[in-house]
Coordinates of C-alpha atoms in Angstrom, one line a residue:
M3 CA 12.2 -2.6 14.9
A4 CA 15.4 -1.5 13.2
G5 CA 16.2 -2.9 10.0
T6 CA 14.7 -6.1 8.3
L7 CA 14.6 -9.4 9.9
F8 CA 16.1 -11.2 6.9
P9 CA 18.4 -8.7 5.0
D10 CA 19.5 -11.4 2.5
G11 CA 19.1 -15.0 1.7
G12 CA 22.2 -16.2 3.4
V13 CA 20.9 -15.4 6.9
L14 CA 19.0 -18.6 7.2
I15 CA 22.1 -20.7 6.8
R16 CA 24.3 -18.2 8.7
G17 CA 22.2 -19.1 11.8
R18 CA 23.0 -22.8 11.5
R19 CA 26.6 -22.2 10.6
F20 CA 27.0 -19.8 13.5
F21 CA 25.6 -22.4 15.9
L22 CA 28.0 -25.0 14.8
I23 CA 30.9 -22.6 15.4
L24 CA 29.5 -21.8 18.8
L25 CA 29.1 -25.5 19.5
T26 CA 32.7 -26.1 18.5
V27 CA 33.8 -23.4 21.0
L28 CA 31.9 -25.0 23.8
L29 CA 32.9 -28.5 22.8
F30 CA 36.6 -27.5 22.8
L31 CA 36.2 -26.2 26.3
L32 CA 34.3 -29.2 27.6
L33 CA 36.4 -31.9 26.0
A34 CA 39.5 -30.5 27.6
V35 CA 38.2 -32.6 30.5
S36 CA 39.4 -35.8 28.8
G37 CA 43.1 -35.1 29.0
A38 CA 43.2 -32.4 31.6
S39 CA 44.4 -32.4 35.2
A40 CA 42.3 -31.6 38.3
W41 CA 43.7 -28.1 38.1
L42 CA 42.3 -27.6 34.6
L43 CA 39.0 -29.1 35.6
L44 CA 38.4 -27.5 39.0
A45 CA 40.3 -24.2 38.9
Q46 CA 39.5 -20.8 37.5
G47 CA 43.0 -20.8 36.0
G48 CA 42.3 -24.0 34.1
L49 CA 39.4 -22.4 32.3
A50 CA 41.5 -19.3 31.5
Q51 CA 44.2 -21.5 29.9
S52 CA 41.7 -23.5 27.9
V53 CA 40.2 -20.2 26.6
A54 CA 43.6 -19.0 25.5
L55 CA 44.3 -22.2 23.7
L56 CA 41.0 -22.1 21.9
E57 CA 41.6 -18.5 20.7
W58 CA 45.0 -19.5 19.4
A59 CA 43.7 -22.6 17.6
S60 CA 40.9 -20.5 16.0
Q61 CA 43.4 -18.2 14.3
G62 CA 41.4 -15.1 15.2
T63 CA 38.0 -16.5 14.3
V64 CA 36.9 -16.7 18.0
R65 CA 37.6 -14.2 20.9
I66 CA 36.4 -14.8 24.4
H67 CA 36.2 -12.2 27.1
G68 CA 35.6 -12.5 30.9
A69 CA 35.6 -16.3 31.4
Q70 CA 34.5 -17.2 34.9
G71 CA 33.9 -20.6 36.6
R72 CA 35.3 -24.1 36.0
L73 CA 35.4 -26.4 33.0
L74 CA 33.3 -28.9 35.0
G75 CA 30.7 -26.1 35.2
P76 CA 28.9 -24.0 35.6
L77 CA 30.8 -21.4 33.7
T78 CA 30.0 -17.9 32.3
L79 CA 31.6 -15.9 29.4
E80 CA 31.2 -12.2 29.5
A81 CA 31.3 -12.0 25.7
V82 CA 32.1 -14.3 22.7
E83 CA 33.0 -12.8 19.4
I84 CA 33.0 -14.9 16.2
Q85 CA 34.2 -13.6 12.8
L86 CA 33.0 -15.7 9.9
D87 CA 33.4 -14.9 6.2
G88 CA 33.1 -11.2 7.0
D89 CA 30.1 -11.6 9.3
H90 CA 30.4 -10.7 13.0
Y91 CA 28.5 -12.4 15.8
R92 CA 28.7 -11.2 19.4
L93 CA 27.2 -13.1 22.4
H94 CA 26.9 -11.2 25.7
E95 CA 26.8 -12.9 29.1
L96 CA 26.9 -16.5 27.9
S97 CA 26.2 -19.0 30.7
L98 CA 26.6 -22.8 30.4
D99 CA 25.6 -25.7 32.6
W100 CA 26.4 -29.2 31.5
V101 CA 26.7 -32.9 32.7
P102 CA 30.3 -34.1 32.3
Q103 CA 29.6 -37.8 33.0
A104 CA 27.3 -37.9 30.0
L105 CA 30.4 -37.9 27.8
L106 CA 31.1 -41.4 28.9
D107 CA 27.9 -42.4 27.0
K108 CA 29.1 -40.3 23.9
Q109 CA 26.5 -37.6 24.7
L110 CA 27.0 -33.9 25.2
D111 CA 24.2 -33.1 27.7
I112 CA 23.6 -29.4 28.4
P113 CA 20.7 -28.6 30.7
C114 CA 20.9 -24.8 30.0
L115 CA 22.8 -22.6 27.5
R116 CA 21.8 -19.0 27.7
A117 CA 23.0 -15.7 26.1
E118 CA 21.5 -12.5 27.4
R119 CA 22.0 -10.8 24.1
R120 CA 23.1 -11.8 20.6
E121 CA 24.3 -9.1 18.2
L122 CA 24.5 -9.6 14.5
Q123 CA 26.5 -7.8 11.8
F124 CA 26.5 -9.2 8.3
A125 CA 29.0 -8.2 5.6
E126 CA 27.3 -6.5 2.6
N127 CA 28.4 -8.9 -0.1
S128 CA 29.4 -12.0 1.9
T129 CA 28.5 -15.4 0.6
T130 CA 27.6 -18.6 2.4
T131 CA 29.0 -22.0 1.4
L132 CA 27.6 -25.2 2.8
P133 CA 30.1 -27.5 4.6
D134 CA 30.7 -31.1 3.5
S135 CA 29.0 -32.4 6.6
L136 CA 27.3 -31.3 9.8
Q137 CA 27.6 -34.7 11.5
L138 CA 28.7 -35.0 15.1
P139 CA 30.7 -37.9 16.7
F140 CA 28.3 -37.8 19.6
A141 CA 24.7 -37.2 20.6
L142 CA 23.7 -33.7 21.6
H143 CA 20.9 -32.5 23.9
V144 CA 20.5 -28.9 24.9
A145 CA 17.4 -28.9 27.1
A146 CA 17.1 -25.2 27.4
L147 CA 18.6 -23.0 24.6
E148 CA 17.8 -19.3 25.5
I149 CA 18.6 -15.9 24.1
G150 CA 17.3 -12.8 26.0
A151 CA 17.5 -10.4 23.0
I152 CA 18.6 -10.4 19.4
S153 CA 19.6 -7.2 17.6
W154 CA 21.5 -5.9 14.6
H155 CA 24.8 -4.3 15.3
E156 CA 24.4 -0.8 16.9
A157 CA 20.6 -0.9 16.5
P158 CA 18.9 0.8 19.4
D159 CA 16.3 -2.0 19.9
P160 CA 16.3 -5.7 19.5
F161 CA 14.1 -7.3 16.8
A162 CA 13.4 -10.4 18.9
C163 CA 13.2 -11.1 22.7
E164 CA 13.2 -14.2 24.9
L165 CA 14.0 -16.9 22.4
S166 CA 13.8 -20.4 23.9
A167 CA 14.1 -23.9 22.3
T168 CA 15.3 -27.4 22.8
L169 CA 18.0 -28.8 20.5
K170 CA 18.7 -32.5 19.9
S171 CA 21.0 -34.5 17.6
D172 CA 21.9 -38.1 17.3
G173 CA 24.9 -37.1 15.2
H174 CA 23.1 -37.6 11.9
A175 CA 20.2 -35.1 12.2
Y176 CA 19.3 -32.1 14.3
Q177 CA 15.9 -31.5 15.9
L178 CA 14.8 -28.0 17.0
E179 CA 11.8 -28.3 19.3
A180 CA 9.5 -26.0 21.3
L181 CA 10.9 -22.9 19.6
H182 CA 9.3 -19.6 21.0
V183 CA 10.4 -16.1 20.4
Y184 CA 8.7 -12.7 20.8
L185 CA 8.7 -10.2 17.9
D186 CA 6.9 -6.9 17.4
A187 CA 4.4 -8.7 15.3
G188 CA 3.6 -11.3 18.0
E189 CA 4.8 -14.6 19.2
L190 CA 6.6 -17.0 16.8
S191 CA 6.6 -20.7 17.7
G192 CA 7.7 -23.7 15.8
H193 CA 9.9 -26.8 15.3
G194 CA 12.1 -28.3 12.6
T195 CA 14.7 -30.9 11.5
L196 CA 17.9 -30.7 9.5
A197 CA 19.8 -33.6 8.2
A198 CA 23.6 -33.6 9.0
S199 CA 24.6 -35.0 5.6
A200 CA 24.3 -33.4 2.1
P201 CA 22.0 -32.3 0.6
F202 CA 20.9 -31.4 4.2
A203 CA 17.2 -32.2 4.0
L204 CA 15.2 -29.6 6.0
A205 CA 11.6 -29.5 7.2
A206 CA 10.1 -26.9 9.5
E207 CA 6.7 -25.6 10.7
A208 CA 6.2 -22.3 12.4
E209 CA 3.3 -20.2 13.6
L210 CA 3.1 -16.4 14.2
A211 CA 0.2 -15.3 16.5
T212 CA -0.6 -11.7 17.3
D213 CA -2.1 -11.0 20.7
S214 CA -5.6 -9.7 20.8
T215 CA -4.5 -6.1 21.4
A216 CA -2.2 -5.9 18.4
A217 CA -4.8 -7.8 16.2
L218 CA -7.4 -5.2 17.0
G219 CA -5.2 -2.6 15.3
T220 CA -5.1 -0.2 18.2
G221 CA -1.3 0.1 18.1
S222 CA -1.2 -0.1 21.9
T223 CA 2.2 -0.8 23.3
D224 CA 0.5 -2.3 26.4
S225 CA 1.3 -5.7 25.0
P226 CA 2.0 -8.6 27.3
R227 CA 5.1 -9.4 25.2
P228 CA 8.5 -8.7 26.7
V229 CA 9.7 -5.1 26.9
R230 CA 12.9 -4.6 24.8
G231 CA 15.9 -4.8 26.9
E232 CA 13.9 -6.2 29.9
G233 CA 13.3 -9.8 30.6
A234 CA 16.8 -10.9 29.7
G235 CA 18.3 -12.3 32.8
E236 CA 15.2 -11.9 35.1
R237 CA 15.6 -15.1 37.0
G238 CA 14.7 -14.1 40.5
N239 CA 13.6 -17.0 42.7
G240 CA 14.4 -19.5 39.9
V241 CA 11.6 -18.1 37.6
S242 CA 12.8 -17.1 34.1
A243 CA 11.6 -13.9 32.4
S244 CA 9.8 -16.0 29.7
T245 CA 7.9 -17.9 32.4
K246 CA 6.8 -14.6 34.0
L247 CA 5.7 -13.4 30.5
A248 CA 3.8 -16.5 29.8
K249 CA 1.6 -16.0 32.9
S250 CA 0.5 -12.6 31.5
L251 CA -0.4 -13.9 28.1
P252 CA -3.9 -15.0 27.0
P253 CA -4.2 -18.8 27.4
A254 CA -4.3 -19.4 23.7
L255 CA -1.0 -17.5 23.2
S256 CA 0.8 -19.1 26.1
P257 CA 4.4 -19.9 25.0
N258 CA 4.2 -23.3 26.8
P259 CA 3.8 -26.2 24.4
S260 CA 0.8 -28.4 24.7
P261 CA 1.3 -31.1 27.4
A262 CA -0.1 -33.7 24.9
S263 CA 2.4 -32.8 22.2
G264 CA 5.8 -33.7 23.6
R265 CA 7.3 -33.2 20.1
G266 CA 7.6 -29.5 20.0
E267 CA 4.9 -28.8 17.3
A268 CA 3.7 -25.2 16.9
S269 CA 0.9 -24.9 19.3
S270 CA -2.6 -24.6 17.8
V271 CA -4.2 -21.2 18.5
S272 CA -7.9 -20.8 18.4
V273 CA -9.2 -17.6 16.8
S274 CA -12.4 -18.0 18.7
T275 CA -10.4 -18.2 22.0
V276 CA -8.6 -14.9 21.4
P277 CA -11.1 -12.5 19.7
H278 CA -9.6 -10.9 16.6
A279 CA -6.3 -12.7 16.9
L280 CA -4.3 -13.1 13.7
I281 CA -2.6 -16.4 13.0
V282 CA -0.1 -17.1 10.2
R283 CA 1.2 -20.6 9.8
M284 CA 4.3 -21.6 7.7
R285 CA 5.5 -25.0 6.4
A286 CA 8.9 -25.4 4.7
E287 CA 10.5 -28.4 3.0
G288 CA 13.6 -28.9 0.9
T289 CA 17.2 -28.1 1.4
P290 CA 19.2 -25.0 2.3
E291 CA 19.7 -24.5 -1.4
A292 CA 16.1 -24.9 -2.5
L293 CA 13.0 -24.6 -0.3
E294 CA 9.3 -24.9 -0.9
V295 CA 7.4 -22.7 1.5
Q296 CA 3.6 -22.5 2.1
L297 CA 1.9 -19.8 4.2
D298 CA -1.7 -19.8 5.5
G299 CA -3.2 -17.1 7.6
I300 CA -6.6 -16.7 9.4
G301 CA -8.1 -14.0 11.6
K302 CA -11.1 -11.7 11.9
D303 CA -11.7 -10.3 8.3
F304 CA -8.3 -11.6 7.3
S305 CA -7.0 -14.5 5.2
L306 CA -3.7 -15.3 3.6
A307 CA -2.6 -18.0 1.2
A308 CA 0.9 -18.1 -0.4
K309 CA 3.4 -20.5 -2.0
A310 CA 7.0 -19.5 -2.5
Q311 CA 10.1 -21.1 -4.0
L312 CA 13.3 -20.0 -2.2
E313 CA 17.0 -20.4 -2.8
P314 CA 18.3 -19.0 0.5
L315 CA 21.9 -19.1 -0.5
A316 CA 21.4 -17.2 -3.8
R317 CA 21.8 -13.4 -4.2
Q318 CA 18.1 -13.3 -5.2
P319 CA 16.6 -15.9 -2.7
L320 CA 12.9 -15.5 -3.9
K321 CA 12.5 -17.5 -7.1
A322 CA 8.7 -17.7 -7.4
L323 CA 5.7 -16.4 -5.4
Q324 CA 2.0 -16.8 -5.6
L325 CA 0.2 -14.8 -2.9
S326 CA -3.4 -13.8 -2.1
A327 CA -4.2 -11.9 1.0
R328 CA -7.4 -10.1 2.2
G329 CA -8.0 -7.7 5.1
L330 CA -4.3 -7.1 5.9
D331 CA -3.6 -4.3 8.3
P332 CA 0.1 -3.4 8.7
R333 CA -0.6 -2.3 12.2
R334 CA -1.4 -5.8 13.2
F335 CA 2.3 -6.6 12.7
L336 CA 3.9 -3.3 13.6
P337 CA 2.2 -1.0 16.1
Q338 CA 3.9 2.1 14.7
A339 CA 2.7 1.3 11.1
P340 CA -0.1 3.2 9.4
R341 CA -3.6 1.7 9.4
A342 CA -5.0 0.1 6.2
R343 CA -7.1 -2.8 5.0
L344 CA -5.2 -4.3 2.1
T345 CA -6.0 -6.9 -0.5
L346 CA -2.9 -8.2 -2.2
A347 CA -2.4 -10.4 -5.2
A348 CA 0.9 -11.5 -6.7
D349 CA 1.9 -14.0 -9.3
L350 CA 5.7 -14.0 -9.8
K351 CA 7.7 -16.6 -11.7
P352 CA 11.2 -16.8 -13.2
D353 CA 11.4 -15.7 -16.8
A354 CA 13.7 -17.0 -19.5
D355 CA 16.7 -15.0 -18.1
G356 CA 16.0 -16.2 -14.5
A357 CA 14.5 -12.8 -13.4
L358 CA 11.5 -12.8 -11.2
A359 CA 8.6 -11.5 -13.3
G360 CA 4.8 -11.1 -13.1
T361 CA 2.0 -9.0 -11.8
L362 CA 1.4 -7.2 -8.5
R363 CA -1.8 -5.6 -7.3
V364 CA -2.6 -3.9 -3.9
D365 CA -6.1 -2.6 -3.1
N366 CA -6.7 -0.5 0.1
Q367 CA -10.3 -0.5 1.3
A368 CA -9.5 1.9 4.1
A369 CA -7.6 4.7 2.4
A370 CA -6.9 7.6 4.7
A371 CA -4.7 10.7 4.9
L372 CA -1.2 10.5 6.5
D373 CA -2.2 12.7 9.5
R374 CA -5.0 10.2 10.2
Q375 CA -2.4 7.4 10.5
G376 CA -3.5 5.9 7.2
L377 CA -2.3 5.1 3.7
P378 CA -3.7 7.6 1.2
F379 CA -3.8 5.2 -1.9
S380 CA -6.7 3.0 -2.8
R381 CA -5.1 0.9 -5.5
A382 CA -1.6 0.1 -6.9
D383 CA -0.7 -2.3 -9.6
A384 CA 2.2 -3.0 -12.0
D385 CA 4.0 -5.6 -14.1
M386 CA 7.2 -6.2 -12.2
R387 CA 10.5 -7.7 -13.2
L388 CA 13.3 -8.1 -10.6
S389 CA 16.8 -9.2 -11.5
W390 CA 19.0 -9.6 -8.5
Q391 CA 21.2 -12.6 -9.3
A392 CA 24.2 -10.5 -10.3
A393 CA 25.3 -6.8 -10.6
P394 CA 23.9 -4.6 -12.0
Y395 CA 20.7 -5.4 -10.0
R396 CA 17.6 -4.2 -11.8
L397 CA 14.0 -3.4 -10.9
T398 CA 11.4 -2.7 -13.7
L399 CA 7.8 -1.6 -13.1
N400 CA 5.8 -1.4 -16.3
R401 CA 2.2 -0.1 -16.5
L402 CA 2.5 1.3 -13.0
R403 CA -0.8 2.7 -11.8
L404 CA -1.3 4.4 -8.4
A405 CA -4.7 5.6 -7.5
L406 CA -4.6 8.0 -4.5
D407 CA -8.4 8.0 -4.0
A408 CA -9.4 11.7 -3.4
A409 CA -5.7 12.7 -3.7
G410 CA -5.4 12.0 -7.4
A411 CA -3.3 9.4 -9.3
A412 CA 0.1 8.6 -10.8
N413 CA 0.8 6.5 -13.8
G414 CA 4.1 5.6 -15.6
R415 CA 7.1 3.4 -15.8
V416 CA 10.1 2.7 -13.6
D417 CA 13.4 1.1 -14.8
L418 CA 16.2 1.3 -12.2
L419 CA 19.5 -0.6 -11.8
W420 CA 22.1 -0.6 -9.0
P421 CA 25.8 -1.4 -10.0
E422 CA 27.9 -3.3 -7.5
G423 CA 28.6 -1.2 -4.4
E424 CA 26.4 1.7 -5.4
T425 CA 23.6 3.0 -3.1
L426 CA 21.9 5.4 -5.5
P427 CA 20.2 3.9 -8.6
Q428 CA 20.7 4.5 -12.2
G429 CA 18.2 4.2 -15.0
Q430 CA 15.0 6.0 -15.7
A431 CA 11.6 6.7 -14.2
D432 CA 8.7 8.8 -15.6
L433 CA 5.4 9.3 -13.7
E434 CA 2.5 11.4 -14.8
I435 CA 0.8 13.1 -11.9
V436 CA -3.0 13.6 -12.3
R437 CA -5.2 15.9 -10.1
L438 CA -2.9 15.6 -7.1
N439 CA -4.6 17.1 -4.0
P440 CA -2.1 17.7 -1.2
H441 CA -4.9 18.3 1.3
A442 CA -6.1 14.7 0.8
L443 CA -2.6 13.5 1.7
H444 CA -2.4 15.6 4.8
A445 CA -5.0 17.9 6.3
A446 CA -2.4 20.7 7.0
L447 CA -1.6 21.0 3.3
F448 CA -3.4 23.2 0.8
P449 CA -6.2 21.9 -1.5
A450 CA -5.5 21.8 -5.2
R451 CA -5.7 19.8 -8.4
L452 CA -2.0 19.6 -9.5
N453 CA -1.0 18.0 -12.8
G454 CA 2.5 17.4 -14.1
R455 CA 5.3 14.9 -14.2
L456 CA 8.0 13.4 -11.9
R457 CA 11.1 12.3 -13.9
F458 CA 14.3 10.6 -12.9
S459 CA 17.4 9.7 -15.0
G460 CA 20.9 8.6 -14.1
D461 CA 24.1 7.0 -15.3
A462 CA 27.4 6.1 -13.8
T463 CA 28.5 9.8 -13.4
A464 CA 25.3 11.7 -12.3
Q465 CA 21.6 11.3 -11.4
Q466 CA 18.9 13.9 -11.8
A467 CA 15.2 14.1 -10.7
T468 CA 12.8 16.8 -11.7
L469 CA 9.3 17.6 -10.5
A470 CA 6.9 20.0 -12.3
L471 CA 3.3 20.4 -11.1
A472 CA 0.7 23.1 -11.7
D473 CA -2.8 24.0 -11.0
G474 CA -3.6 27.3 -12.8
P475 CA -1.5 30.0 -11.0
R476 CA -0.2 27.5 -8.4
R477 CA 3.1 25.9 -9.3
M478 CA 5.5 23.4 -7.6
E479 CA 8.9 22.8 -9.2
A480 CA 12.1 21.1 -8.1
K481 CA 15.3 19.9 -9.6
L482 CA 17.6 17.5 -7.7
D483 CA 21.1 16.6 -9.0
H484 CA 23.6 14.1 -7.6
R485 CA 27.2 14.2 -8.8
G486 CA 30.6 13.4 -7.2
G487 CA 29.4 13.0 -3.6
K488 CA 27.2 16.1 -3.6
L489 CA 23.4 16.3 -3.7
A490 CA 22.3 19.6 -5.1
F491 CA 18.9 21.3 -5.1
S492 CA 19.6 23.4 -8.1
H493 CA 16.0 24.7 -8.4
L494 CA 13.1 24.9 -6.0
L495 CA 10.0 27.0 -6.6
L496 CA 6.7 27.1 -4.7
A497 CA 4.4 29.8 -6.2
Q498 CA 0.9 31.0 -6.4
G499 CA 0.4 33.9 -8.8
K500 CA 3.0 36.6 -7.9
A501 CA 3.8 34.9 -4.5
E502 CA 6.9 32.8 -4.7
L503 CA 9.4 30.9 -2.6
S504 CA 12.5 30.1 -4.6
G505 CA 15.9 28.8 -3.7
S506 CA 18.7 26.4 -4.2
G507 CA 21.1 24.4 -1.9
S508 CA 23.1 21.2 -1.5
V509 CA 24.0 18.4 0.8
L510 CA 27.5 16.9 0.9
L511 CA 27.5 13.2 1.2
N512 CA 30.3 13.2 3.8
K513 CA 30.4 12.0 7.4
A514 CA 28.6 15.0 8.7
N515 CA 26.2 15.6 5.7
D516 CA 27.1 19.3 5.6
W517 CA 24.3 21.3 4.0
R518 CA 23.5 24.8 2.8
F519 CA 20.4 26.5 1.3
S520 CA 19.7 30.1 0.2
G521 CA 16.5 31.6 -1.3
K522 CA 14.1 34.4 -1.7
L523 CA 10.5 35.2 -0.6
Q524 CA 8.4 37.4 -2.8
H525 CA 4.9 38.4 -1.7
F526 CA 4.9 35.0 -0.1
D527 CA 1.8 33.9 2.0
P528 CA 2.6 30.6 3.9
A529 CA -1.2 30.2 4.7
A530 CA -1.8 29.6 1.0
F531 CA 0.2 26.4 1.2
V532 CA 0.0 25.2 4.8
D533 CA -3.3 25.3 6.7
R534 CA -3.5 27.0 10.1
L535 CA -0.5 29.2 9.5
P536 CA -1.2 33.0 9.8
R537 CA -1.8 35.2 6.8
A538 CA 1.2 37.1 5.6
E539 CA 3.0 38.8 2.8
L540 CA 6.7 38.2 3.2
N541 CA 9.6 39.6 1.2
A542 CA 12.9 38.4 2.3
D543 CA 16.3 37.0 1.4
F544 CA 17.7 34.2 3.5
A545 CA 20.6 31.8 3.7
A546 CA 21.2 28.8 6.0
D547 CA 23.9 26.2 6.5
G548 CA 24.8 23.5 8.9
R549 CA 25.1 19.7 9.3
V550 CA 22.9 16.7 9.6
L551 CA 25.1 14.4 11.8
P552 CA 25.6 13.6 14.5
Q553 CA 22.5 15.8 15.1
L554 CA 20.8 18.4 13.0
A555 CA 22.3 21.8 13.5
G556 CA 22.5 25.0 11.5
N557 CA 22.6 28.8 11.2
L558 CA 20.0 31.0 9.5
R559 CA 20.5 34.6 8.3
F560 CA 17.6 36.6 6.9
Q561 CA 16.6 40.2 6.0
L562 CA 12.9 41.1 5.8
T563 CA 11.8 44.1 3.7
S564 CA 8.3 45.6 3.1
S565 CA 6.5 42.6 4.7
R566 CA 3.2 42.2 6.6
L567 CA 2.1 39.6 9.2
T568 CA -1.6 39.3 10.0
G569 CA -2.0 42.8 8.5
L570 CA 0.8 44.4 10.6
P571 CA 4.0 45.8 9.0
L572 CA 7.1 43.6 9.4
A573 CA 10.7 44.4 8.6
G574 CA 14.2 43.5 10.0
Q575 CA 17.1 41.2 9.9
G576 CA 18.6 38.5 12.1
D577 CA 20.8 35.5 12.7
L578 CA 19.6 32.4 14.3
A579 CA 21.6 29.4 15.4

């Protein structure tokens, strides 16, 4: 899944704001009925004229492509683009069916509103301002609100598939009922209400349920959830893609609401019905400016309890967090994630300056090497302070301790800050590395007990990182500098006794990420550093250059002298591309 589901606090309100803009678009088209002629109502040309008028009235906020059908419905729009405060929303293949005569009763009745794909692109530093009111002069009923896939702009895969819900409003409050959407982590269901008048009281309940396969931690992709890019628009014989998918789900995970409910509550899922299923329930109350959220999770060898205070419109939306989790396996939520069995504890509260401060601790009862699809650490804890209200943004980790189980340990302090518009941090970091065993991190690497330091320092003009590790005659050294759009490896050394690999290089931070690297091998034996490589004694000079984007490419020039490979003499020169 590309990207994060909630990149900043404003996204919660952006969703509601976006819907109101979309509703205005549709309402403008539909209310043209009231003063239009039969040509406007019944002809394709009438729809085209109404679309042109809407685009003109929106002053560039809304653009509509490929309008087909009639104002009386049904109608389809190939694409709808909405620009709002720097954010960009694009709906693909929007279809609408509505009941015109319901307007006589001051009700906008829409049996089905569906978009095959919704694409999101949020401006980096955009802000969200609440309107004075969300009230409507009529009642609203969208019986089937459907979105086939939701993705970030230019992301290869959607992060959500087959969203369905019912939306109602009496003009004074909105009700979202029977919400169901499929994520990589499982099926999310829920319901909620939002008042249309300030301060916009909000209440919501949701439930995330993994299916039995994902909960077992197998990482299988043979999940009954929708395949990305498929399902959207599969309506053969009047059966929607979500209905087909529901038939293949275990009964306890069926996306159909309970017949006894009728109110759209999140369906109750029994862990005993679906062995090893993992359930996380959420309750939220408050307003868009201040929310109290409670999370509870249950599952086989898993529990979760959390309370959070959120300010979704603020730059730093998380204001306080108390969290306790046991038996958390990242692979239960993301099939491609490494396996682990984590116990988490966090107690974060605002300090006198409004920063989020407190303690974090993570224990891993199933530490494993990276090549075994695991996480190699057994414990990590620190005193954290996060200040993200205004630039420069700052993260401080004091008394940071990282235990790598058989792989060693790291201890130190991190104090980083990001000025407005800067990607790379400034500040300082100093970590002491103790008995680092690369072989315990990955079986292909050499066994050792490396000790040393990793340091970082940076200001507005340059940043520098240095690594110096040693275990007797074995040494690893590196120096990385960033200055003026250039990332330079000014020193790289991998040595064991008289055997050395040394070199230097750089990467330009331009569109293609042009790179170059040159170095020297002296009595170098790659088998001393990477297991399963052949024994050798290499003496060579080499140089390489190329680019990273749009795809990795490069040229290598080398000259070997007085070398041996598996005991056989080796010499020569060459150019590779």
